Amino acid sequence: MEQIKKDFAKYFYLEEKEKDLFISTNSWKFGGSRGLFGGQIVSQTLAAAILTVDPNYHIHARRSFVSRTVSAKQDGKPIYKMICSFQKEEESLTEHQFEMPKVYPEDHPIKMDIKDRNEMINKIHQDIKLFDQARMILKPAAPIDQELYESIENINQKHTIDGNPRIKPPHSFSWVKIDEDLSENSTQVNPVFLACISDFCLTATTLFPYVMGYNNQKIDRAMGASLDHSMWFHKKFRIDDWVLFEVESPTMVGSRGFLNGKFYSKDGTHLVTISQENLCRTGIHSEDVILEHQFKNFPVESLE
C-alpha cells in the first residue's frame, strides 16, 4: 500500500489528509480549458477509492464483493460522485469477447488533411503530460476498412469522389500509451492512468459529423462537458504498452452525445469498456450546414 500511495502522490497529486479523506495537491488543466479536465476528476476519484481497499482486490464493474462510494468536491461543493467495486482475482472457466477491430499497427503512417483548429488539437493530443508528470502518446489508428480509412485520410475534404457531401462518421480509433517504464510502480497506476485517458477523444468523436469534412468551419463548439462516465475493467493490463482505443457515438440529441468506447491490447484482448454522455452545444455560422445524419454500422473487415 505504501508504494501505491507514493505512486499516486507522484503521478496524480493525491494525498491522504485523514482517514477516507484525500486532497488533490494540484490542479491540471489540459489544452487551455477553463476548468478541470474530466479525466483528472475520474482518475483521482478512482485513486482515492483504491487507497481504501486491500491491494489484493482489483477494480472491476459489478456492485458486489468490495464496493466504495467516493464524492469529489471542489471548494467544498460536490462535483462528481463515483460508485466502484473491487474483486479478488479468480480463475474463470468461461470467457468470450468480440474480436478487436482490424487496424494497422501503431507505427503505420497516416496522411491526414487537417487544418486550423483541428490541426492544433491533433498536435496537442500527440504529446501530453498527464498531470504534468507522465507523457502520454495518443495518435490516430488506421482501420483496415477502406471507407473508414478514407474518412480519416480525407478528413476535411468537403465532397466525396461522386460529389456528395463528405460527412465524417462519429467513430474513431487511436493508439495510446504512457511513454514511461512503469514496471517498478504499483500495478494500480495502470487503471488510474487509463481512467484519465478514457476522457480523451470522446467529445471530439461526437462532433466529427459537425466540424469536419463538408461541415468544416460551418459550426463552432460553444460548450462541451462530460455528464456521466462509466467504466468496466475486464482484464489486467500495462498502460506503458500500446493499447487501441475505439470510440463510437451511436446517437446525439438535445445537445447530448452518447458514446461507447473499448480498449484493446495489441494482441486483441478486450481490456476495458466505457460509456459516457456528454454535453455539446454548438453555434452555427453557415446556412448550408448539414445538421442531421444517419450512419450505417461499419463491418469488421478481416486482414485476409
Coordinates of C-alpha atoms in Angstrom, one line a residue:
M1 CA 0.0 0.0 0.0
E2 CA 2.9 2.4 0.7
Q3 CA 4.1 2.0 -2.9
I4 CA 0.6 2.8 -4.2
K5 CA 0.4 5.9 -2.0
K6 CA 3.8 7.0 -3.3
D7 CA 2.9 6.5 -6.9
F8 CA -0.5 8.2 -6.6
A9 CA 1.1 11.3 -4.9
K10 CA 3.7 11.4 -7.7
Y11 CA 1.5 10.9 -10.8
F12 CA -1.9 12.1 -9.7
Y13 CA -1.3 14.8 -7.0
L14 CA -3.4 12.8 -4.5
E15 CA -2.5 12.7 -0.8
E16 CA -4.4 11.4 2.3
K17 CA -5.3 14.1 4.7
E18 CA -7.1 11.9 7.2
K19 CA -9.0 8.5 7.1
D20 CA -11.1 8.3 4.0
L21 CA -10.3 12.0 3.1
F22 CA -7.9 12.7 0.2
I23 CA -6.7 16.0 -1.2
S24 CA -5.6 16.9 -4.7
T25 CA -2.4 18.9 -4.1
N26 CA -2.5 20.5 -7.6
S27 CA -5.0 21.1 -10.5
W28 CA -4.2 20.1 -14.0
K29 CA -5.7 22.0 -16.9
F30 CA -5.4 20.5 -20.4
G31 CA -5.3 22.5 -23.6
G32 CA -6.2 25.8 -22.2
S33 CA -9.5 24.6 -20.7
R34 CA -11.4 26.9 -18.3
G35 CA -12.0 24.2 -15.7
L36 CA -10.6 20.9 -14.5
F37 CA -10.3 18.1 -17.1
G38 CA -13.0 15.5 -16.5
G39 CA -10.4 12.7 -16.8
Q40 CA -8.5 14.2 -13.9
I41 CA -11.5 14.0 -11.7
V42 CA -12.4 10.4 -12.7
S43 CA -8.8 9.2 -12.2
Q44 CA -8.3 10.9 -8.9
T45 CA -11.6 9.7 -7.6
L46 CA -10.7 6.2 -8.6
A47 CA -7.3 6.5 -7.0
A48 CA -9.0 7.6 -3.7
A49 CA -11.2 4.5 -3.8
I50 CA -8.2 2.2 -4.4
L51 CA -6.4 3.7 -1.4
T52 CA -9.2 2.4 0.9
V53 CA -9.2 -1.2 -0.4
D54 CA -6.9 -4.2 0.3
P55 CA -4.4 -4.3 -2.6
N56 CA -5.4 -7.9 -3.4
Y57 CA -8.7 -6.5 -4.7
H58 CA -8.8 -5.0 -8.2
I59 CA -11.2 -2.6 -9.8
H60 CA -13.9 -4.2 -12.0
A61 CA -17.6 -3.4 -12.7
R62 CA -20.1 -5.2 -10.6
R63 CA -21.8 -4.0 -7.5
S64 CA -20.5 -6.9 -5.4
F65 CA -17.5 -8.1 -3.4
V66 CA -15.9 -4.8 -2.1
S67 CA -17.6 -1.5 -3.1
R68 CA -16.8 2.1 -2.4
T69 CA -18.7 5.4 -3.0
V70 CA -16.5 8.4 -3.4
S71 CA -17.5 12.1 -3.5
A72 CA -15.2 14.5 -5.2
K73 CA -15.6 18.1 -4.1
Q74 CA -14.2 21.5 -5.2
D75 CA -14.4 24.5 -2.9
G76 CA -16.5 22.3 -0.6
K77 CA -19.1 21.6 -3.2
P78 CA -19.7 18.1 -4.7
I79 CA -18.8 18.0 -8.4
Y80 CA -18.6 14.2 -9.0
K81 CA -19.7 11.0 -7.3
M82 CA -18.3 7.6 -8.1
I83 CA -19.6 4.2 -7.2
C84 CA -17.0 1.5 -7.8
S85 CA -16.4 -2.1 -6.8
F86 CA -13.3 -4.4 -6.4
Q87 CA -12.9 -8.1 -6.9
K88 CA -10.2 -10.5 -5.8
E89 CA -8.6 -12.2 -8.9
E90 CA -10.1 -15.5 -9.7
E91 CA -9.9 -18.0 -12.5
S92 CA -12.8 -18.0 -14.9
L93 CA -13.9 -21.2 -16.7
T94 CA -16.0 -19.3 -19.2
E95 CA -14.8 -16.4 -21.3
H96 CA -15.8 -14.7 -24.6
Q97 CA -15.4 -11.4 -26.5
F98 CA -15.9 -9.9 -29.9
E99 CA -12.7 -9.6 -31.9
M100 CA -10.8 -6.3 -31.9
P101 CA -11.4 -4.1 -34.9
K102 CA -8.8 -4.6 -37.6
V103 CA -6.4 -1.7 -37.7
Y104 CA -2.9 -1.2 -38.9
P105 CA -0.1 -1.3 -36.3
E106 CA 0.8 1.8 -34.2
D107 CA 3.7 2.7 -36.5
H108 CA 1.6 2.8 -39.7
P109 CA 1.8 6.3 -41.2
I110 CA -1.4 8.2 -41.9
K111 CA -1.5 11.2 -44.2
M112 CA -4.2 13.5 -42.7
D113 CA -5.7 16.6 -44.3
I114 CA -6.1 18.6 -41.0
K115 CA -6.2 22.4 -40.9
D116 CA -6.6 25.2 -38.5
R117 CA -8.2 24.3 -35.1
N118 CA -8.3 20.6 -35.8
E119 CA -4.6 20.6 -36.6
M120 CA -3.9 22.3 -33.3
I121 CA -6.0 19.7 -31.4
N122 CA -4.2 16.9 -33.2
K123 CA -0.8 18.2 -32.2
I124 CA -1.9 18.6 -28.6
H125 CA -3.1 15.0 -28.5
Q126 CA 0.2 13.7 -29.8
D127 CA 2.2 14.6 -26.8
I128 CA 0.6 15.4 -23.4
K129 CA 2.0 15.2 -20.0
L130 CA -0.8 13.8 -17.8
F131 CA -0.9 15.8 -14.5
D132 CA 2.4 17.4 -15.9
Q133 CA 4.2 14.2 -14.9
A134 CA 3.9 11.2 -17.3
R135 CA 4.0 11.7 -21.1
M136 CA 1.0 10.2 -22.9
I137 CA 1.3 9.5 -26.7
L138 CA -2.1 9.3 -28.5
K139 CA -2.3 9.1 -32.2
P140 CA -4.9 8.1 -34.8
A141 CA -5.1 4.4 -35.7
A142 CA -5.7 3.5 -39.3
P143 CA -8.6 1.0 -39.8
I144 CA -8.3 -1.7 -42.4
D145 CA -11.9 -0.9 -43.6
Q146 CA -11.3 1.3 -46.7
E147 CA -14.2 3.6 -46.2
L148 CA -13.3 4.3 -42.6
Y149 CA -9.6 4.7 -43.6
E150 CA -10.6 7.3 -46.3
S151 CA -12.8 9.1 -43.7
I152 CA -9.6 9.7 -41.7
E153 CA -7.1 10.4 -44.6
N154 CA -9.5 12.8 -46.3
I155 CA -10.9 14.2 -43.1
N156 CA -11.5 17.8 -44.3
Q157 CA -12.3 17.2 -48.0
K158 CA -15.8 18.6 -48.4
H159 CA -17.1 16.2 -51.0
T160 CA -16.7 12.5 -52.0
I161 CA -15.5 11.5 -55.4
D162 CA -19.1 11.2 -56.6
G163 CA -19.8 14.8 -55.4
N164 CA -21.8 14.1 -52.3
P165 CA -21.1 15.9 -49.0
R166 CA -18.4 14.1 -47.1
I167 CA -19.7 13.6 -43.5
K168 CA -17.2 12.2 -41.0
P169 CA -18.8 9.3 -39.1
P170 CA -18.7 9.6 -35.2
H171 CA -16.3 6.7 -35.0
S172 CA -12.6 6.9 -34.0
F173 CA -9.6 4.7 -33.4
S174 CA -6.5 5.7 -31.5
W175 CA -3.3 4.1 -30.3
V176 CA -2.4 5.3 -26.9
K177 CA 0.2 4.6 -24.2
I178 CA 2.2 6.2 -21.3
D179 CA 5.7 6.7 -22.6
E180 CA 7.4 5.7 -19.4
D181 CA 8.5 2.4 -17.9
L182 CA 6.0 1.7 -15.1
S183 CA 7.4 -1.8 -14.3
E184 CA 8.8 -0.6 -10.9
N185 CA 5.5 1.1 -9.9
S186 CA 2.4 -0.4 -8.4
T187 CA 0.1 -2.1 -10.9
Q188 CA -2.7 0.1 -9.6
V189 CA -1.3 3.1 -11.5
N190 CA -2.4 1.4 -14.8
P191 CA -6.2 1.6 -14.2
V192 CA -5.9 5.2 -12.8
F193 CA -3.9 6.4 -15.8
L194 CA -6.4 4.7 -18.1
A195 CA -9.3 6.4 -16.2
C196 CA -7.8 9.7 -17.1
I197 CA -7.1 8.7 -20.7
S198 CA -10.7 7.4 -21.2
D199 CA -12.0 11.0 -21.2
F200 CA -9.9 11.9 -24.3
C201 CA -11.3 11.7 -27.8
L202 CA -14.9 11.5 -26.7
T203 CA -16.4 14.9 -27.3
A204 CA -14.3 15.2 -30.5
T205 CA -15.7 12.0 -31.8
T206 CA -19.3 13.1 -31.0
L207 CA -18.7 16.2 -33.1
F208 CA -17.0 14.6 -36.1
P209 CA -20.0 14.9 -38.4
Y210 CA -20.5 18.6 -37.5
V211 CA -17.0 20.1 -37.5
M212 CA -15.1 18.0 -40.2
G213 CA -15.5 17.2 -43.9
Y214 CA -18.3 19.1 -45.5
N215 CA -19.2 20.9 -42.3
N216 CA -15.7 22.0 -41.5
Q217 CA -15.7 25.7 -40.3
K218 CA -19.5 25.8 -40.5
I219 CA -20.1 25.0 -36.8
D220 CA -18.4 26.2 -33.7
R221 CA -18.5 24.2 -30.4
A222 CA -19.8 26.7 -27.9
M223 CA -19.6 24.3 -24.9
G224 CA -18.6 20.8 -24.1
A225 CA -18.7 18.9 -20.8
S226 CA -18.8 15.3 -19.6
L227 CA -22.0 14.4 -17.8
D228 CA -21.9 10.7 -16.9
H229 CA -18.9 8.4 -17.2
S230 CA -18.9 4.7 -16.6
M231 CA -16.1 2.1 -16.9
W232 CA -15.8 -1.7 -16.8
F233 CA -12.4 -3.2 -16.2
H234 CA -12.3 -6.7 -17.6
K235 CA -8.6 -7.7 -17.7
K236 CA -5.3 -6.6 -16.2
F237 CA -3.1 -4.5 -18.5
R238 CA 0.0 -2.4 -18.8
I239 CA -0.6 1.2 -20.0
D240 CA 3.1 1.7 -20.8
D241 CA 2.5 -0.5 -23.8
W242 CA 0.3 0.4 -26.8
V243 CA -3.5 -0.1 -26.4
L244 CA -6.2 0.5 -29.0
F245 CA -8.9 2.9 -28.0
E246 CA -12.1 2.6 -30.2
V247 CA -14.9 5.2 -29.7
E248 CA -18.3 5.5 -31.4
S249 CA -21.2 7.8 -30.8
P250 CA -24.4 6.0 -31.8
T251 CA -26.7 9.0 -31.0
M252 CA -26.8 12.7 -30.3
V253 CA -30.0 14.5 -29.4
G254 CA -30.9 17.5 -27.2
S255 CA -27.2 18.7 -27.3
R256 CA -26.3 15.4 -25.5
G257 CA -24.0 13.0 -27.2
F258 CA -23.8 9.3 -26.1
L259 CA -20.6 7.3 -26.6
N260 CA -19.3 3.8 -26.2
G261 CA -15.6 3.0 -26.0
K262 CA -13.4 -0.1 -25.8
F263 CA -9.7 -0.5 -25.0
Y264 CA -7.8 -3.5 -26.5
S265 CA -4.3 -4.8 -26.1
K266 CA -2.1 -5.2 -29.2
D267 CA -2.9 -9.0 -29.2
G268 CA -6.6 -8.2 -29.4
T269 CA -7.6 -8.8 -25.8
H270 CA -10.6 -6.6 -24.7
L271 CA -9.4 -4.8 -21.6
V272 CA -11.8 -2.1 -20.7
T273 CA -15.3 -0.8 -21.8
I274 CA -16.5 2.7 -21.2
S275 CA -19.7 4.7 -21.8
Q276 CA -20.3 8.4 -21.5
E277 CA -23.0 11.0 -22.1
N278 CA -21.6 14.5 -22.8
L279 CA -22.9 18.0 -23.4
C280 CA -22.1 19.5 -26.8
R281 CA -23.6 22.9 -27.5
T282 CA -22.8 24.5 -30.8
G283 CA -23.1 27.7 -32.7
I284 CA -23.9 27.9 -36.5
H285 CA -22.3 30.4 -38.8
S286 CA -23.2 28.9 -42.3
E287 CA -26.6 28.5 -43.8
D288 CA -25.7 25.4 -45.8
V289 CA -24.6 23.3 -42.8
I290 CA -26.0 19.8 -42.6
L291 CA -27.2 19.1 -39.0
E292 CA -29.0 15.7 -39.1
H293 CA -27.2 12.4 -40.0
Q294 CA -27.8 8.7 -40.1
F295 CA -24.9 6.4 -40.4
K296 CA -24.6 2.7 -41.2
N297 CA -22.8 0.2 -39.0
F298 CA -19.4 -0.5 -40.4
P299 CA -18.3 -4.1 -40.8
V300 CA -15.3 -5.5 -39.1
E301 CA -13.1 -6.3 -42.0
S302 CA -10.6 -9.1 -41.9
L303 CA -6.9 -8.7 -42.8
E304 CA -7.1 -11.8 -45.0

